[in-house]
Amino acid sequence: MPISIQHKLGLLQDLLQNHVSEKFLTTNESEQLKQILTALAQDPALDPALASTIDEISSASHTETMDSEAVQQWLHTMSSLT
């Protein structure tokens, strides 16, 4: 059974919250992040405003560290749109 967009967004938010609190992601968490971002980006039912945020996160996730302020902004955007 496939998971819903809401569940995918919840997983994404959990990973980003972990990044904020721990200041990094483990290798497994980074892989999970990439997988969930890919799944969300390919979902045609994703709200266009969220799609833009997903694109931003995807671009930033290719670096070793993500800017804490940017992560906080993405979390705020996602919580206000979901």
PDB file of N, CA and C in Angstrom, residues 15 18 24-36:
ATOM      1  N   LEU A  15      12.530  14.315   9.331  1.00  0.00           N
ATOM      2  CA  LEU A  15      13.949  14.324   8.963  1.00  0.00           C
ATOM      3  C   LEU A  15      14.544  15.723   9.097  1.00  0.00           C
ATOM      4  N   ASN A  18      14.958  16.666  12.706  1.00  0.00           N
ATOM      5  CA  ASN A  18      16.139  15.998  13.240  1.00  0.00           C
ATOM      6  C   ASN A  18      17.406  16.743  12.833  1.00  0.00           C
ATOM      7  N   PHE A  24      23.011  17.756  11.786  1.00  0.00           N
ATOM      8  CA  PHE A  24      23.471  16.932  10.671  1.00  0.00           C
ATOM      9  C   PHE A  24      22.504  15.769  10.498  1.00  0.00           C
ATOM     10  N   LEU A  25      22.659  15.054   9.407  1.00  0.00           N
ATOM     11  CA  LEU A  25      21.890  13.832   9.159  1.00  0.00           C
ATOM     12  C   LEU A  25      22.866  12.676   9.014  1.00  0.00           C
ATOM     13  N   THR A  26      22.467  11.522   9.513  1.00  0.00           N
ATOM     14  CA  THR A  26      23.288  10.333   9.315  1.00  0.00           C
ATOM     15  C   THR A  26      23.215   9.941   7.842  1.00  0.00           C
ATOM     16  N   THR A  27      24.044   9.008   7.456  1.00  0.00           N
ATOM     17  CA  THR A  27      24.025   8.516   6.075  1.00  0.00           C
ATOM     18  C   THR A  27      22.653   7.948   5.732  1.00  0.00           C
ATOM     19  N   ASN A  28      22.086   7.161   6.640  1.00  0.00           N
ATOM     20  CA  ASN A  28      20.758   6.585   6.392  1.00  0.00           C
ATOM     21  C   ASN A  28      19.689   7.663   6.296  1.00  0.00           C
ATOM     22  N   GLU A  29      19.755   8.654   7.160  1.00  0.00           N
ATOM     23  CA  GLU A  29      18.788   9.747   7.113  1.00  0.00           C
ATOM     24  C   GLU A  29      18.917  10.538   5.815  1.00  0.00           C
ATOM     25  N   SER A  30      20.138  10.766   5.369  1.00  0.00           N
ATOM     26  CA  SER A  30      20.356  11.473   4.103  1.00  0.00           C
ATOM     27  C   SER A  30      19.754  10.693   2.941  1.00  0.00           C
ATOM     28  N   GLU A  31      19.932   9.383   2.959  1.00  0.00           N
ATOM     29  CA  GLU A  31      19.364   8.542   1.908  1.00  0.00           C
ATOM     30  C   GLU A  31      17.833   8.571   1.951  1.00  0.00           C
ATOM     31  N   GLN A  32      17.277   8.506   3.148  1.00  0.00           N
ATOM     32  CA  GLN A  32      15.826   8.586   3.301  1.00  0.00           C
ATOM     33  C   GLN A  32      15.308   9.932   2.795  1.00  0.00           C
ATOM     34  N   LEU A  33      16.036  10.989   3.117  1.00  0.00           N
ATOM     35  CA  LEU A  33      15.654  12.319   2.673  1.00  0.00           C
ATOM     36  C   LEU A  33      15.596  12.380   1.148  1.00  0.00           C
ATOM     37  N   LYS A  34      16.621  11.876   0.489  1.00  0.00           N
ATOM     38  CA  LYS A  34      16.653  11.889  -0.972  1.00  0.00           C
ATOM     39  C   LYS A  34      15.511  11.069  -1.553  1.00  0.00           C
ATOM     40  N   GLN A  35      15.227   9.915  -0.954  1.00  0.00           N
ATOM     41  CA  GLN A  35      14.144   9.068  -1.454  1.00  0.00           C
ATOM     42  C   GLN A  35      12.785   9.734  -1.298  1.00  0.00           C
ATOM     43  N   ILE A  36      12.539  10.347  -0.154  1.00  0.00           N
ATOM     44  CA  ILE A  36      11.243  10.979   0.071  1.00  0.00           C
ATOM     45  C   ILE A  36      11.091  12.216  -0.802  1.00  0.00           C
TER      46      ILE A  36
END
